[in-house]
Amino acid sequence: MPSVSLFNSFVLSLLLTANATLATHPHPSPSPHQHHPPAPAPSHPPVRKMVAIQGVVYCKSCKYRGVDTLTGATPLAGAVVKLQCNNSKTGMVETKTSDKNGYFFFMPQKLTTSGSHKCKVFLVSSPSAACNVPTNLHGGALGAILLRKPVDAPPKPLPFELFTVGPFAFEAAKKLPCHY
């Protein structure tokens, strides 16, 4: 039975060699082609865009004087609104006058999206003596914050971010009789 004994000795020497190898190298060495996850993309600050602000001013029906509604209201041409921003050492104030549809549009030269959160739009004055009391409907009297207006993607990207305020309203003074 020398061959069985020789075979057993051979198997025993293989096992001892394997154990010795595992004892000195418990984990296989990494492959030279080991894959690492890709590095995260560099973080870019948000793109600053110029800002435009739009809104509409109405004259409320005196029937709804004191009520937060635009029922029976008509567009007010010639109303003055003010954009005020407190985002720099000097601040910024601009005024605009509404058109025949009560519409106004600001496009300040130095206001970007990064500073727009520090701006408000206020009602200033009405050209109508019968409708000259500013209401706080949608923040008109105390100042409305700028809200991004969701728009369908235009065929060509706009050079500005469009914000909307209002609609705002003036109403008749309580001391005036209601004729309309």
mmCIF file with all atom_site columns, C-alpha atoms in Angstrom:
data_model
loop_
_atom_site.group_PDB
_atom_site.id
_atom_site.type_symbol
_atom_site.label_atom_id
_atom_site.label_alt_id
_atom_site.label_comp_id
_atom_site.label_asym_id
_atom_site.label_entity_id
_atom_site.label_seq_id
_atom_site.pdbx_PDB_ins_code
_atom_site.Cartn_x
_atom_site.Cartn_y
_atom_site.Cartn_z
_atom_site.occupancy
_atom_site.B_iso_or_equiv
_atom_site.pdbx_formal_charge
_atom_site.auth_seq_id
_atom_site.auth_comp_id
_atom_site.auth_asym_id
_atom_site.auth_atom_id
_atom_site.pdbx_PDB_model_num
ATOM 1   C CA . MET A 1 1   ? 0.000   0.000   0.000   1.00 0.00 ? 1   MET A CA 1
ATOM 2   C CA . PRO A 1 2   ? 2.813   2.325   -0.587  1.00 0.00 ? 2   PRO A CA 1
ATOM 3   C CA . SER A 1 3   ? 0.876   4.106   -3.361  1.00 0.00 ? 3   SER A CA 1
ATOM 4   C CA . VAL A 1 4   ? -2.014  5.019   -1.016  1.00 0.00 ? 4   VAL A CA 1
ATOM 5   C CA . SER A 1 5   ? 0.435   6.318   1.506   1.00 0.00 ? 5   SER A CA 1
ATOM 6   C CA . LEU A 1 6   ? 2.269   8.257   -1.177  1.00 0.00 ? 6   LEU A CA 1
ATOM 7   C CA . PHE A 1 7   ? -1.037  9.691   -2.398  1.00 0.00 ? 7   PHE A CA 1
ATOM 8   C CA . ASN A 1 8   ? -2.052  10.652  1.168   1.00 0.00 ? 8   ASN A CA 1
ATOM 9   C CA . SER A 1 9   ? 1.299   12.359  1.665   1.00 0.00 ? 9   SER A CA 1
ATOM 10  C CA . PHE A 1 10  ? 0.834   14.274  -1.577  1.00 0.00 ? 10  PHE A CA 1
ATOM 11  C CA . VAL A 1 11  ? -2.699  15.430  -0.621  1.00 0.00 ? 11  VAL A CA 1
ATOM 12  C CA . LEU A 1 12  ? -1.482  16.344  2.868   1.00 0.00 ? 12  LEU A CA 1
ATOM 13  C CA . SER A 1 13  ? 1.351   18.451  1.438   1.00 0.00 ? 13  SER A CA 1
ATOM 14  C CA . LEU A 1 14  ? -1.107  20.227  -0.907  1.00 0.00 ? 14  LEU A CA 1
ATOM 15  C CA . LEU A 1 15  ? -3.425  21.031  2.002   1.00 0.00 ? 15  LEU A CA 1
ATOM 16  C CA . LEU A 1 16  ? -0.541  22.325  4.116   1.00 0.00 ? 16  LEU A CA 1
ATOM 17  C CA . THR A 1 17  ? 0.682   24.508  1.255   1.00 0.00 ? 17  THR A CA 1
ATOM 18  C CA . ALA A 1 18  ? -2.835  25.874  0.676   1.00 0.00 ? 18  ALA A CA 1
ATOM 19  C CA . ASN A 1 19  ? -3.275  26.617  4.391   1.00 0.00 ? 19  ASN A CA 1
ATOM 20  C CA . ALA A 1 20  ? 0.075   28.371  4.539   1.00 0.00 ? 20  ALA A CA 1
ATOM 21  C CA . THR A 1 21  ? -0.832  30.479  1.505   1.00 0.00 ? 21  THR A CA 1
ATOM 22  C CA . LEU A 1 22  ? -4.213  31.429  2.986   1.00 0.00 ? 22  LEU A CA 1
ATOM 23  C CA . ALA A 1 23  ? -2.608  32.300  6.310   1.00 0.00 ? 23  ALA A CA 1
ATOM 24  C CA . THR A 1 24  ? -0.215  34.779  4.710   1.00 0.00 ? 24  THR A CA 1
ATOM 25  C CA . HIS A 1 25  ? -2.706  36.066  2.089   1.00 0.00 ? 25  HIS A CA 1
ATOM 26  C CA . PRO A 1 26  ? -6.217  35.768  3.589   1.00 0.00 ? 26  PRO A CA 1
ATOM 27  C CA . HIS A 1 27  ? -7.830  37.790  0.761   1.00 0.00 ? 27  HIS A CA 1
ATOM 28  C CA . PRO A 1 28  ? -7.062  37.567  -2.899  1.00 0.00 ? 28  PRO A CA 1
ATOM 29  C CA . SER A 1 29  ? -5.141  40.537  -4.225  1.00 0.00 ? 29  SER A CA 1
ATOM 30  C CA . PRO A 1 30  ? -7.251  43.071  -6.157  1.00 0.00 ? 30  PRO A CA 1
ATOM 31  C CA . SER A 1 31  ? -7.379  42.819  -9.869  1.00 0.00 ? 31  SER A CA 1
ATOM 32  C CA . PRO A 1 32  ? -5.340  45.469  -11.651 1.00 0.00 ? 32  PRO A CA 1
ATOM 33  C CA . HIS A 1 33  ? -8.552  46.287  -13.584 1.00 0.00 ? 33  HIS A CA 1
ATOM 34  C CA . GLN A 1 34  ? -10.737 46.801  -10.519 1.00 0.00 ? 34  GLN A CA 1
ATOM 35  C CA . HIS A 1 35  ? -13.624 49.224  -11.262 1.00 0.00 ? 35  HIS A CA 1
ATOM 36  C CA . HIS A 1 36  ? -14.262 52.238  -9.063  1.00 0.00 ? 36  HIS A CA 1
ATOM 37  C CA . PRO A 1 37  ? -17.518 54.222  -9.172  1.00 0.00 ? 37  PRO A CA 1
ATOM 38  C CA . PRO A 1 38  ? -17.244 57.377  -11.287 1.00 0.00 ? 38  PRO A CA 1
ATOM 39  C CA . ALA A 1 39  ? -16.419 60.599  -9.483  1.00 0.00 ? 39  ALA A CA 1
ATOM 40  C CA . PRO A 1 40  ? -19.457 62.819  -8.887  1.00 0.00 ? 40  PRO A CA 1
ATOM 41  C CA . ALA A 1 41  ? -20.011 65.516  -11.470 1.00 0.00 ? 41  ALA A CA 1
ATOM 42  C CA . PRO A 1 42  ? -18.725 68.918  -10.395 1.00 0.00 ? 42  PRO A CA 1
ATOM 43  C CA . SER A 1 43  ? -21.399 71.070  -8.819  1.00 0.00 ? 43  SER A CA 1
ATOM 44  C CA . HIS A 1 44  ? -22.266 74.148  -10.864 1.00 0.00 ? 44  HIS A CA 1
ATOM 45  C CA . PRO A 1 45  ? -24.024 77.119  -9.285  1.00 0.00 ? 45  PRO A CA 1
ATOM 46  C CA . PRO A 1 46  ? -27.469 77.830  -10.727 1.00 0.00 ? 46  PRO A CA 1
ATOM 47  C CA . VAL A 1 47  ? -27.450 79.959  -13.839 1.00 0.00 ? 47  VAL A CA 1
ATOM 48  C CA . ARG A 1 48  ? -28.383 83.563  -13.130 1.00 0.00 ? 48  ARG A CA 1
ATOM 49  C CA . LYS A 1 49  ? -30.913 84.989  -15.538 1.00 0.00 ? 49  LYS A CA 1
ATOM 50  C CA . MET A 1 50  ? -32.267 88.475  -15.876 1.00 0.00 ? 50  MET A CA 1
ATOM 51  C CA . VAL A 1 51  ? -35.727 89.014  -14.393 1.00 0.00 ? 51  VAL A CA 1
ATOM 52  C CA . ALA A 1 52  ? -38.949 90.438  -15.842 1.00 0.00 ? 52  ALA A CA 1
ATOM 53  C CA . ILE A 1 53  ? -42.095 91.107  -13.803 1.00 0.00 ? 53  ILE A CA 1
ATOM 54  C CA . GLN A 1 54  ? -45.648 91.451  -15.091 1.00 0.00 ? 54  GLN A CA 1
ATOM 55  C CA . GLY A 1 55  ? -49.055 92.135  -13.607 1.00 0.00 ? 55  GLY A CA 1
ATOM 56  C CA . VAL A 1 56  ? -52.441 93.767  -14.085 1.00 0.00 ? 56  VAL A CA 1
ATOM 57  C CA . VAL A 1 57  ? -54.224 96.524  -12.125 1.00 0.00 ? 57  VAL A CA 1
ATOM 58  C CA . TYR A 1 58  ? -58.018 96.783  -11.883 1.00 0.00 ? 58  TYR A CA 1
ATOM 59  C CA . CYS A 1 59  ? -60.585 99.205  -10.553 1.00 0.00 ? 59  CYS A CA 1
ATOM 60  C CA . LYS A 1 60  ? -63.059 97.283  -8.405  1.00 0.00 ? 60  LYS A CA 1
ATOM 61  C CA . SER A 1 61  ? -66.768 97.831  -8.719  1.00 0.00 ? 61  SER A CA 1
ATOM 62  C CA . CYS A 1 62  ? -67.908 99.964  -5.782  1.00 0.00 ? 62  CYS A CA 1
ATOM 63  C CA . LYS A 1 63  ? -70.588 97.339  -5.190  1.00 0.00 ? 63  LYS A CA 1
ATOM 64  C CA . TYR A 1 64  ? -67.735 95.102  -3.910  1.00 0.00 ? 64  TYR A CA 1
ATOM 65  C CA . ARG A 1 65  ? -65.862 97.798  -1.993  1.00 0.00 ? 65  ARG A CA 1
ATOM 66  C CA . GLY A 1 66  ? -64.070 96.165  0.978   1.00 0.00 ? 66  GLY A CA 1
ATOM 67  C CA . VAL A 1 67  ? -64.440 92.633  -0.434  1.00 0.00 ? 67  VAL A CA 1
ATOM 68  C CA . ASP A 1 68  ? -61.450 90.684  -1.813  1.00 0.00 ? 68  ASP A CA 1
ATOM 69  C CA . THR A 1 69  ? -62.878 89.996  -5.246  1.00 0.00 ? 69  THR A CA 1
ATOM 70  C CA . LEU A 1 70  ? -62.442 91.194  -8.803  1.00 0.00 ? 70  LEU A CA 1
ATOM 71  C CA . THR A 1 71  ? -66.070 90.537  -9.731  1.00 0.00 ? 71  THR A CA 1
ATOM 72  C CA . GLY A 1 72  ? -67.210 93.439  -11.890 1.00 0.00 ? 72  GLY A CA 1
ATOM 73  C CA . ALA A 1 73  ? -63.712 94.991  -11.901 1.00 0.00 ? 73  ALA A CA 1
ATOM 74  C CA . THR A 1 74  ? -62.350 96.757  -14.978 1.00 0.00 ? 74  THR A CA 1
ATOM 75  C CA . PRO A 1 75  ? -58.725 97.213  -16.104 1.00 0.00 ? 75  PRO A CA 1
ATOM 76  C CA . LEU A 1 76  ? -57.245 100.478 -14.844 1.00 0.00 ? 76  LEU A CA 1
ATOM 77  C CA . ALA A 1 77  ? -55.113 102.430 -17.315 1.00 0.00 ? 77  ALA A CA 1
ATOM 78  C CA . GLY A 1 78  ? -52.565 104.860 -15.892 1.00 0.00 ? 78  GLY A CA 1
ATOM 79  C CA . ALA A 1 79  ? -52.128 103.192 -12.489 1.00 0.00 ? 79  ALA A CA 1
ATOM 80  C CA . VAL A 1 80  ? -48.608 103.509 -11.075 1.00 0.00 ? 80  VAL A CA 1
ATOM 81  C CA . VAL A 1 81  ? -46.892 100.484 -9.521  1.00 0.00 ? 81  VAL A CA 1
ATOM 82  C CA . LYS A 1 82  ? -43.502 100.291 -7.837  1.00 0.00 ? 82  LYS A CA 1
ATOM 83  C CA . LEU A 1 83  ? -40.862 97.542  -7.835  1.00 0.00 ? 83  LEU A CA 1
ATOM 84  C CA . GLN A 1 84  ? -38.685 97.749  -4.723  1.00 0.00 ? 84  GLN A CA 1
ATOM 85  C CA . CYS A 1 85  ? -35.679 95.494  -4.089  1.00 0.00 ? 85  CYS A CA 1
ATOM 86  C CA . ASN A 1 86  ? -33.596 95.521  -0.923  1.00 0.00 ? 86  ASN A CA 1
ATOM 87  C CA . ASN A 1 87  ? -30.781 93.288  -2.143  1.00 0.00 ? 87  ASN A CA 1
ATOM 88  C CA . SER A 1 88  ? -27.876 95.682  -2.398  1.00 0.00 ? 88  SER A CA 1
ATOM 89  C CA . LYS A 1 89  ? -26.271 98.483  -0.434  1.00 0.00 ? 89  LYS A CA 1
ATOM 90  C CA . THR A 1 90  ? -28.312 101.085 -2.264  1.00 0.00 ? 90  THR A CA 1
ATOM 91  C CA . GLY A 1 91  ? -31.459 99.106  -3.066  1.00 0.00 ? 91  GLY A CA 1
ATOM 92  C CA . MET A 1 92  ? -33.471 99.534  -6.232  1.00 0.00 ? 92  MET A CA 1
ATOM 93  C CA . VAL A 1 93  ? -36.782 101.237 -6.936  1.00 0.00 ? 93  VAL A CA 1
ATOM 94  C CA . GLU A 1 94  ? -38.530 101.446 -10.316 1.00 0.00 ? 94  GLU A CA 1
ATOM 95  C CA . THR A 1 95  ? -42.024 102.565 -11.229 1.00 0.00 ? 95  THR A CA 1
ATOM 96  C CA . LYS A 1 96  ? -44.216 101.682 -14.197 1.00 0.00 ? 96  LYS A CA 1
ATOM 97  C CA . THR A 1 97  ? -47.602 102.851 -15.434 1.00 0.00 ? 97  THR A CA 1
ATOM 98  C CA . SER A 1 98  ? -50.268 100.389 -16.526 1.00 0.00 ? 98  SER A CA 1
ATOM 99  C CA . ASP A 1 99  ? -51.494 100.438 -20.133 1.00 0.00 ? 99  ASP A CA 1
ATOM 100 C CA . LYS A 1 100 ? -55.127 100.582 -21.372 1.00 0.00 ? 100 LYS A CA 1
ATOM 101 C CA . ASN A 1 101 ? -55.550 96.924  -20.341 1.00 0.00 ? 101 ASN A CA 1
ATOM 102 C CA . GLY A 1 102 ? -54.208 97.585  -16.840 1.00 0.00 ? 102 GLY A CA 1
ATOM 103 C CA . TYR A 1 103 ? -51.048 95.658  -17.752 1.00 0.00 ? 103 TYR A CA 1
ATOM 104 C CA . PHE A 1 104 ? -47.571 96.597  -16.539 1.00 0.00 ? 104 PHE A CA 1
ATOM 105 C CA . PHE A 1 105 ? -44.158 95.080  -17.250 1.00 0.00 ? 105 PHE A CA 1
ATOM 106 C CA . PHE A 1 106 ? -40.812 95.619  -15.509 1.00 0.00 ? 106 PHE A CA 1
ATOM 107 C CA . MET A 1 107 ? -37.467 94.521  -16.908 1.00 0.00 ? 107 MET A CA 1
ATOM 108 C CA . PRO A 1 108 ? -34.874 95.940  -14.500 1.00 0.00 ? 108 PRO A CA 1
ATOM 109 C CA . GLN A 1 109 ? -31.354 96.197  -15.909 1.00 0.00 ? 109 GLN A CA 1
ATOM 110 C CA . LYS A 1 110 ? -29.550 94.898  -12.823 1.00 0.00 ? 110 LYS A CA 1
ATOM 111 C CA . LEU A 1 111 ? -31.916 92.336  -11.289 1.00 0.00 ? 111 LEU A CA 1
ATOM 112 C CA . THR A 1 112 ? -31.160 88.627  -11.681 1.00 0.00 ? 112 THR A CA 1
ATOM 113 C CA . THR A 1 113 ? -32.893 85.527  -10.358 1.00 0.00 ? 113 THR A CA 1
ATOM 114 C CA . SER A 1 114 ? -30.395 85.334  -7.489  1.00 0.00 ? 114 SER A CA 1
ATOM 115 C CA . GLY A 1 115 ? -31.719 88.597  -5.999  1.00 0.00 ? 115 GLY A CA 1
ATOM 116 C CA . SER A 1 116 ? -35.381 88.424  -6.988  1.00 0.00 ? 116 SER A CA 1
ATOM 117 C CA . HIS A 1 117 ? -36.475 86.974  -3.625  1.00 0.00 ? 117 HIS A CA 1
ATOM 118 C CA . LYS A 1 118 ? -35.716 90.346  -2.006  1.00 0.00 ? 118 LYS A CA 1
ATOM 119 C CA . CYS A 1 119 ? -38.120 92.276  -4.247  1.00 0.00 ? 119 CYS A CA 1
ATOM 120 C CA . LYS A 1 120 ? -41.770 93.275  -3.931  1.00 0.00 ? 120 LYS A CA 1
ATOM 121 C CA . VAL A 1 121 ? -44.247 95.155  -6.136  1.00 0.00 ? 121 VAL A CA 1
ATOM 122 C CA . PHE A 1 122 ? -46.614 97.747  -4.630  1.00 0.00 ? 122 PHE A CA 1
ATOM 123 C CA . LEU A 1 123 ? -49.578 99.807  -5.803  1.00 0.00 ? 123 LEU A CA 1
ATOM 124 C CA . VAL A 1 124 ? -48.639 103.511 -5.762  1.00 0.00 ? 124 VAL A CA 1
ATOM 125 C CA . SER A 1 125 ? -51.380 105.627 -7.316  1.00 0.00 ? 125 SER A CA 1
ATOM 126 C CA . SER A 1 126 ? -54.484 105.625 -9.472  1.00 0.00 ? 126 SER A CA 1
ATOM 127 C CA . PRO A 1 127 ? -55.417 108.219 -12.102 1.00 0.00 ? 127 PRO A CA 1
ATOM 128 C CA . SER A 1 128 ? -59.086 107.921 -11.141 1.00 0.00 ? 128 SER A CA 1
ATOM 129 C CA . ALA A 1 129 ? -60.484 110.041 -8.291  1.00 0.00 ? 129 ALA A CA 1
ATOM 130 C CA . ALA A 1 130 ? -63.430 107.626 -8.108  1.00 0.00 ? 130 ALA A CA 1
ATOM 131 C CA . CYS A 1 131 ? -61.175 104.581 -7.720  1.00 0.00 ? 131 CYS A CA 1
ATOM 132 C CA . ASN A 1 132 ? -58.037 105.571 -5.843  1.00 0.00 ? 132 ASN A CA 1
ATOM 133 C CA . VAL A 1 133 ? -57.835 103.526 -2.626  1.00 0.00 ? 133 VAL A CA 1
ATOM 134 C CA . PRO A 1 134 ? -55.213 100.757 -2.939  1.00 0.00 ? 134 PRO A CA 1
ATOM 135 C CA . THR A 1 135 ? -56.404 97.359  -1.724  1.00 0.00 ? 135 THR A CA 1
ATOM 136 C CA . ASN A 1 136 ? -54.209 94.583  -0.414  1.00 0.00 ? 136 ASN A CA 1
ATOM 137 C CA . LEU A 1 137 ? -55.721 92.077  -2.823  1.00 0.00 ? 137 LEU A CA 1
ATOM 138 C CA . HIS A 1 138 ? -52.794 89.783  -3.725  1.00 0.00 ? 138 HIS A CA 1
ATOM 139 C CA . GLY A 1 139 ? -50.422 92.003  -1.729  1.00 0.00 ? 139 GLY A CA 1
ATOM 140 C CA . GLY A 1 140 ? -50.914 95.179  -3.752  1.00 0.00 ? 140 GLY A CA 1
ATOM 141 C CA . ALA A 1 141 ? -50.905 97.633  -0.836  1.00 0.00 ? 141 ALA A CA 1
ATOM 142 C CA . LEU A 1 142 ? -48.321 95.910  1.405   1.00 0.00 ? 142 LEU A CA 1
ATOM 143 C CA . GLY A 1 143 ? -46.110 94.545  -1.366  1.00 0.00 ? 143 GLY A CA 1
ATOM 144 C CA . ALA A 1 144 ? -46.433 91.349  -3.371  1.00 0.00 ? 144 ALA A CA 1
ATOM 145 C CA . ILE A 1 145 ? -43.567 88.881  -3.605  1.00 0.00 ? 145 ILE A CA 1
ATOM 146 C CA . LEU A 1 146 ? -42.466 87.801  -7.060  1.00 0.00 ? 146 LEU A CA 1
ATOM 147 C CA . LEU A 1 147 ? -43.828 84.438  -8.215  1.00 0.00 ? 147 LEU A CA 1
ATOM 148 C CA . ARG A 1 148 ? -42.465 82.481  -11.155 1.00 0.00 ? 148 ARG A CA 1
ATOM 149 C CA . LYS A 1 149 ? -45.078 82.142  -13.830 1.00 0.00 ? 149 LYS A CA 1
ATOM 150 C CA . PRO A 1 150 ? -45.232 78.658  -15.317 1.00 0.00 ? 150 PRO A CA 1
ATOM 151 C CA . VAL A 1 151 ? -45.210 79.045  -19.077 1.00 0.00 ? 151 VAL A CA 1
ATOM 152 C CA . ASP A 1 152 ? -45.119 76.602  -21.935 1.00 0.00 ? 152 ASP A CA 1
ATOM 153 C CA . ALA A 1 153 ? -41.622 76.323  -23.326 1.00 0.00 ? 153 ALA A CA 1
ATOM 154 C CA . PRO A 1 154 ? -41.313 79.036  -25.967 1.00 0.00 ? 154 PRO A CA 1
ATOM 155 C CA . PRO A 1 155 ? -39.877 78.048  -29.357 1.00 0.00 ? 155 PRO A CA 1
ATOM 156 C CA . LYS A 1 156 ? -36.819 80.101  -28.477 1.00 0.00 ? 156 LYS A CA 1
ATOM 157 C CA . PRO A 1 157 ? -35.626 80.392  -24.837 1.00 0.00 ? 157 PRO A CA 1
ATOM 158 C CA . LEU A 1 158 ? -36.410 83.760  -23.279 1.00 0.00 ? 158 LEU A CA 1
ATOM 159 C CA . PRO A 1 159 ? -33.473 85.914  -22.158 1.00 0.00 ? 159 PRO A CA 1
ATOM 160 C CA . PHE A 1 160 ? -35.195 86.421  -18.786 1.00 0.00 ? 160 PHE A CA 1
ATOM 161 C CA . GLU A 1 161 ? -37.100 84.587  -16.058 1.00 0.00 ? 161 GLU A CA 1
ATOM 162 C CA . LEU A 1 162 ? -40.716 85.798  -15.985 1.00 0.00 ? 162 LEU A CA 1
ATOM 163 C CA . PHE A 1 163 ? -42.351 86.547  -12.624 1.00 0.00 ? 163 PHE A CA 1
ATOM 164 C CA . THR A 1 164 ? -45.974 87.537  -12.064 1.00 0.00 ? 164 THR A CA 1
ATOM 165 C CA . VAL A 1 165 ? -47.654 89.558  -9.312  1.00 0.00 ? 165 VAL A CA 1
ATOM 166 C CA . GLY A 1 166 ? -51.282 90.414  -8.642  1.00 0.00 ? 166 GLY A CA 1
ATOM 167 C CA . PRO A 1 167 ? -53.718 91.032  -10.083 1.00 0.00 ? 167 PRO A CA 1
ATOM 168 C CA . PHE A 1 168 ? -53.938 94.211  -8.010  1.00 0.00 ? 168 PHE A CA 1
ATOM 169 C CA . ALA A 1 169 ? -56.917 96.495  -7.460  1.00 0.00 ? 169 ALA A CA 1
ATOM 170 C CA . PHE A 1 170 ? -57.880 99.990  -6.406  1.00 0.00 ? 170 PHE A CA 1
ATOM 171 C CA . GLU A 1 171 ? -61.365 100.696 -5.059  1.00 0.00 ? 171 GLU A CA 1
ATOM 172 C CA . ALA A 1 172 ? -63.567 103.687 -4.287  1.00 0.00 ? 172 ALA A CA 1
ATOM 173 C CA . ALA A 1 173 ? -63.267 105.416 -0.933  1.00 0.00 ? 173 ALA A CA 1
ATOM 174 C CA . LYS A 1 174 ? -66.079 104.542 1.488   1.00 0.00 ? 174 LYS A CA 1
ATOM 175 C CA . LYS A 1 175 ? -67.188 108.186 1.606   1.00 0.00 ? 175 LYS A CA 1
ATOM 176 C CA . LEU A 1 176 ? -67.939 108.269 -2.143  1.00 0.00 ? 176 LEU A CA 1
ATOM 177 C CA . PRO A 1 177 ? -71.438 107.339 -3.321  1.00 0.00 ? 177 PRO A CA 1
ATOM 178 C CA . CYS A 1 178 ? -71.618 104.193 -5.430  1.00 0.00 ? 178 CYS A CA 1
ATOM 179 C CA . HIS A 1 179 ? -72.814 105.016 -8.969  1.00 0.00 ? 179 HIS A CA 1
ATOM 180 C CA . TYR A 1 180 ? -71.381 102.020 -10.802 1.00 0.00 ? 180 TYR A CA 1
#
